[in-house]
């Protein structure tokens, strides 16, 4: 019976290592999907709408959310199975990425709102200017 227990313990240890590796792999993939700081900061646009469209594209997190979800799934499974001896680093990395992705998503939404508002504002200003010219 102790041989079976030893085998089970070894298998559990291997499974725990694989779970940790899966979490780390998905965290790495999620990080790789995030926009680069330079892409968010630098632009080559000729006008405000071009800047906003470029920024909106740069703020795309790609598959980062999917990879984060996978990391969280395997982390949760490992935690519930008490498979990790020390997983504070994984929990911190997940929390940090989750927060960063939420910030990027919020900025993306804000930029999308501006991308829609700026042309409308420009049109209203042009119409106002035309009306003023007509009155003169």
PDB file of C-alpha atoms in Angstrom:
ATOM      1  CA  UNK A   1       0.000   0.000   0.000  1.00  0.00           C
ATOM      2  CA  UNK A   2       2.842   2.415   0.699  1.00  0.00           C
ATOM      3  CA  UNK A   3       4.093   1.869  -2.844  1.00  0.00           C
ATOM      4  CA  UNK A   4       0.744   3.006  -4.213  1.00  0.00           C
ATOM      5  CA  UNK A   5       0.784   6.012  -1.898  1.00  0.00           C
ATOM      6  CA  UNK A   6       4.307   6.883  -2.966  1.00  0.00           C
ATOM      7  CA  UNK A   7       3.262   6.613  -6.623  1.00  0.00           C
ATOM      8  CA  UNK A   8       0.211   8.756  -5.980  1.00  0.00           C
ATOM      9  CA  UNK A   9       2.309  11.364  -4.190  1.00  0.00           C
ATOM     10  CA  UNK A  10       4.774  11.441  -7.079  1.00  0.00           C
ATOM     11  CA  UNK A  11       1.949  11.780  -9.588  1.00  0.00           C
ATOM     12  CA  UNK A  12       0.366  14.539  -7.537  1.00  0.00           C
ATOM     13  CA  UNK A  13       3.718  16.324  -7.339  1.00  0.00           C
ATOM     14  CA  UNK A  14       4.137  16.060 -11.108  1.00  0.00           C
ATOM     15  CA  UNK A  15       0.603  17.314 -11.659  1.00  0.00           C
ATOM     16  CA  UNK A  16       1.251  20.246  -9.323  1.00  0.00           C
ATOM     17  CA  UNK A  17       4.429  21.138 -11.228  1.00  0.00           C
ATOM     18  CA  UNK A  18       2.546  20.943 -14.523  1.00  0.00           C
ATOM     19  CA  UNK A  19      -0.237  23.152 -13.176  1.00  0.00           C
ATOM     20  CA  UNK A  20       2.293  25.729 -12.027  1.00  0.00           C
ATOM     21  CA  UNK A  21       4.021  25.555 -15.410  1.00  0.00           C
ATOM     22  CA  UNK A  22       0.656  26.037 -17.166  1.00  0.00           C
ATOM     23  CA  UNK A  23      -0.140  29.076 -15.026  1.00  0.00           C
ATOM     24  CA  UNK A  24       3.293  30.576 -15.676  1.00  0.00           C
ATOM     25  CA  UNK A  25       3.053  29.860 -19.414  1.00  0.00           C
ATOM     26  CA  UNK A  26      -0.333  31.550 -19.716  1.00  0.00           C
ATOM     27  CA  UNK A  27       0.875  34.523 -17.688  1.00  0.00           C
ATOM     28  CA  UNK A  28       3.857  34.858 -20.031  1.00  0.00           C
ATOM     29  CA  UNK A  29       1.579  34.666 -23.078  1.00  0.00           C
ATOM     30  CA  UNK A  30      -0.798  37.228 -21.565  1.00  0.00           C
ATOM     31  CA  UNK A  31       2.089  39.629 -20.933  1.00  0.00           C
ATOM     32  CA  UNK A  32       3.276  39.176 -24.505  1.00  0.00           C
ATOM     33  CA  UNK A  33      -0.143  40.214 -25.831  1.00  0.00           C
ATOM     34  CA  UNK A  34      -0.166  43.530 -23.984  1.00  0.00           C
ATOM     35  CA  UNK A  35       0.670  46.647 -25.969  1.00  0.00           C
ATOM     36  CA  UNK A  36       4.181  48.002 -25.786  1.00  0.00           C
ATOM     37  CA  UNK A  37       4.564  51.304 -23.937  1.00  0.00           C
ATOM     38  CA  UNK A  38       6.079  52.918 -27.042  1.00  0.00           C
ATOM     39  CA  UNK A  39       3.074  51.892 -29.142  1.00  0.00           C
ATOM     40  CA  UNK A  40       0.756  53.679 -26.735  1.00  0.00           C
ATOM     41  CA  UNK A  41       2.918  56.784 -26.511  1.00  0.00           C
ATOM     42  CA  UNK A  42       4.313  57.409 -30.010  1.00  0.00           C
ATOM     43  CA  UNK A  43       2.322  58.285 -33.100  1.00  0.00           C
ATOM     44  CA  UNK A  44       2.773  59.153 -36.742  1.00  0.00           C
ATOM     45  CA  UNK A  45      -0.697  60.525 -37.386  1.00  0.00           C
ATOM     46  CA  UNK A  46      -1.451  63.733 -39.240  1.00  0.00           C
ATOM     47  CA  UNK A  47      -4.514  64.718 -37.249  1.00  0.00           C
ATOM     48  CA  UNK A  48      -6.321  64.100 -33.974  1.00  0.00           C
ATOM     49  CA  UNK A  49      -8.579  61.417 -35.406  1.00  0.00           C
ATOM     50  CA  UNK A  50      -5.537  59.571 -36.716  1.00  0.00           C
ATOM     51  CA  UNK A  51      -3.913  59.788 -33.295  1.00  0.00           C
ATOM     52  CA  UNK A  52      -7.042  58.474 -31.615  1.00  0.00           C
ATOM     53  CA  UNK A  53      -7.472  55.621 -34.094  1.00  0.00           C
ATOM     54  CA  UNK A  54      -3.813  54.678 -33.676  1.00  0.00           C
ATOM     55  CA  UNK A  55      -4.105  54.789 -29.902  1.00  0.00           C
ATOM     56  CA  UNK A  56      -7.292  52.737 -29.946  1.00  0.00           C
ATOM     57  CA  UNK A  57      -5.528  50.101 -32.030  1.00  0.00           C
ATOM     58  CA  UNK A  58      -2.479  50.194 -29.764  1.00  0.00           C
ATOM     59  CA  UNK A  59      -4.678  49.623 -26.712  1.00  0.00           C
ATOM     60  CA  UNK A  60      -5.868  46.260 -28.017  1.00  0.00           C
ATOM     61  CA  UNK A  61      -4.942  43.541 -25.521  1.00  0.00           C
ATOM     62  CA  UNK A  62      -5.355  40.760 -28.080  1.00  0.00           C
ATOM     63  CA  UNK A  63      -5.629  37.357 -26.442  1.00  0.00           C
ATOM     64  CA  UNK A  64      -4.241  38.562 -23.106  1.00  0.00           C
ATOM     65  CA  UNK A  65      -7.625  38.190 -21.421  1.00  0.00           C
ATOM     66  CA  UNK A  66      -7.969  34.612 -22.680  1.00  0.00           C
ATOM     67  CA  UNK A  67      -4.506  33.694 -21.429  1.00  0.00           C
ATOM     68  CA  UNK A  68      -5.196  35.366 -18.100  1.00  0.00           C
ATOM     69  CA  UNK A  69      -8.418  33.379 -17.805  1.00  0.00           C
ATOM     70  CA  UNK A  70      -6.518  30.148 -18.440  1.00  0.00           C
ATOM     71  CA  UNK A  71      -3.885  31.105 -15.875  1.00  0.00           C
ATOM     72  CA  UNK A  72      -6.582  31.873 -13.314  1.00  0.00           C
ATOM     73  CA  UNK A  73      -8.359  28.614 -14.075  1.00  0.00           C
ATOM     74  CA  UNK A  74      -5.261  26.481 -13.515  1.00  0.00           C
ATOM     75  CA  UNK A  75      -4.230  28.551 -10.515  1.00  0.00           C
ATOM     76  CA  UNK A  76      -7.668  28.113  -8.915  1.00  0.00           C
ATOM     77  CA  UNK A  77      -7.587  24.392  -9.581  1.00  0.00           C
ATOM     78  CA  UNK A  78      -4.140  24.103  -8.031  1.00  0.00           C
ATOM     79  CA  UNK A  79      -5.115  26.186  -5.017  1.00  0.00           C
ATOM     80  CA  UNK A  80      -8.279  24.181  -4.354  1.00  0.00           C
ATOM     81  CA  UNK A  81      -6.323  20.948  -4.643  1.00  0.00           C
ATOM     82  CA  UNK A  82      -3.709  22.419  -2.310  1.00  0.00           C
ATOM     83  CA  UNK A  83      -1.165  21.529  -4.965  1.00  0.00           C
ATOM     84  CA  UNK A  84       1.081  24.553  -4.618  1.00  0.00           C
ATOM     85  CA  UNK A  85       3.546  24.822  -1.780  1.00  0.00           C
ATOM     86  CA  UNK A  86       4.007  28.549  -2.319  1.00  0.00           C
ATOM     87  CA  UNK A  87       1.882  30.281  -4.898  1.00  0.00           C
ATOM     88  CA  UNK A  88       1.955  33.846  -3.612  1.00  0.00           C
ATOM     89  CA  UNK A  89       4.007  34.862  -6.642  1.00  0.00           C
ATOM     90  CA  UNK A  90       1.402  33.412  -8.992  1.00  0.00           C
ATOM     91  CA  UNK A  91      -1.457  35.123  -7.162  1.00  0.00           C
ATOM     92  CA  UNK A  92       0.389  38.450  -7.269  1.00  0.00           C
ATOM     93  CA  UNK A  93       1.185  38.094 -10.973  1.00  0.00           C
ATOM     94  CA  UNK A  94      -2.429  37.245 -11.775  1.00  0.00           C
ATOM     95  CA  UNK A  95      -3.710  40.201  -9.771  1.00  0.00           C
ATOM     96  CA  UNK A  96      -1.213  42.572 -11.379  1.00  0.00           C
ATOM     97  CA  UNK A  97      -2.090  41.451 -14.908  1.00  0.00           C
ATOM     98  CA  UNK A  98      -5.798  41.545 -14.182  1.00  0.00           C
ATOM     99  CA  UNK A  99      -5.505  45.139 -12.973  1.00  0.00           C
ATOM    100  CA  UNK A 100      -3.351  46.206 -15.919  1.00  0.00           C
ATOM    101  CA  UNK A 101      -5.697  44.634 -18.470  1.00  0.00           C
ATOM    102  CA  UNK A 102      -8.657  46.359 -16.790  1.00  0.00           C
ATOM    103  CA  UNK A 103      -6.828  49.703 -16.998  1.00  0.00           C
ATOM    104  CA  UNK A 104      -6.013  49.153 -20.671  1.00  0.00           C
ATOM    105  CA  UNK A 105      -9.606  48.139 -21.427  1.00  0.00           C
ATOM    106  CA  UNK A 106     -10.876  51.281 -19.680  1.00  0.00           C
ATOM    107  CA  UNK A 107      -8.462  53.475 -21.632  1.00  0.00           C
ATOM    108  CA  UNK A 108      -9.527  51.715 -24.857  1.00  0.00           C
ATOM    109  CA  UNK A 109     -13.166  52.514 -24.093  1.00  0.00           C
ATOM    110  CA  UNK A 110     -12.318  56.152 -23.317  1.00  0.00           C
ATOM    111  CA  UNK A 111     -10.364  56.515 -26.558  1.00  0.00           C
ATOM    112  CA  UNK A 112     -13.211  54.880 -28.494  1.00  0.00           C
ATOM    113  CA  UNK A 113     -15.613  57.436 -27.036  1.00  0.00           C
ATOM    114  CA  UNK A 114     -13.293  60.262 -28.081  1.00  0.00           C
ATOM    115  CA  UNK A 115     -12.840  58.724 -31.531  1.00  0.00           C
ATOM    116  CA  UNK A 116     -16.597  59.010 -31.987  1.00  0.00           C
ATOM    117  CA  UNK A 117     -16.964  62.411 -30.315  1.00  0.00           C
ATOM    118  CA  UNK A 118     -14.188  64.312 -32.106  1.00  0.00           C
ATOM    119  CA  UNK A 119     -15.598  64.000 -35.664  1.00  0.00           C
ATOM    120  CA  UNK A 120     -19.050  64.963 -34.362  1.00  0.00           C
ATOM    121  CA  UNK A 121     -17.557  67.980 -32.604  1.00  0.00           C
ATOM    122  CA  UNK A 122     -15.608  68.935 -35.718  1.00  0.00           C
ATOM    123  CA  UNK A 123     -18.781  68.683 -37.808  1.00  0.00           C
ATOM    124  CA  UNK A 124     -20.721  70.824 -35.348  1.00  0.00           C
ATOM    125  CA  UNK A 125     -17.956  73.440 -35.334  1.00  0.00           C
ATOM    126  CA  UNK A 126     -17.785  73.462 -39.137  1.00  0.00           C
ATOM    127  CA  UNK A 127     -21.546  73.870 -39.324  1.00  0.00           C
ATOM    128  CA  UNK A 128     -21.375  76.717 -36.798  1.00  0.00           C
ATOM    129  CA  UNK A 129     -18.626  78.420 -38.792  1.00  0.00           C
ATOM    130  CA  UNK A 130     -20.623  78.034 -42.020  1.00  0.00           C
ATOM    131  CA  UNK A 131     -23.719  79.479 -40.351  1.00  0.00           C
ATOM    132  CA  UNK A 132     -21.680  82.452 -39.093  1.00  0.00           C
ATOM    133  CA  UNK A 133     -20.239  83.045 -42.577  1.00  0.00           C
ATOM    134  CA  UNK A 134     -23.746  82.923 -44.060  1.00  0.00           C
ATOM    135  CA  UNK A 135     -24.993  85.488 -41.558  1.00  0.00           C
ATOM    136  CA  UNK A 136     -22.237  87.924 -42.458  1.00  0.00           C
TER     137      UNK A 136
END
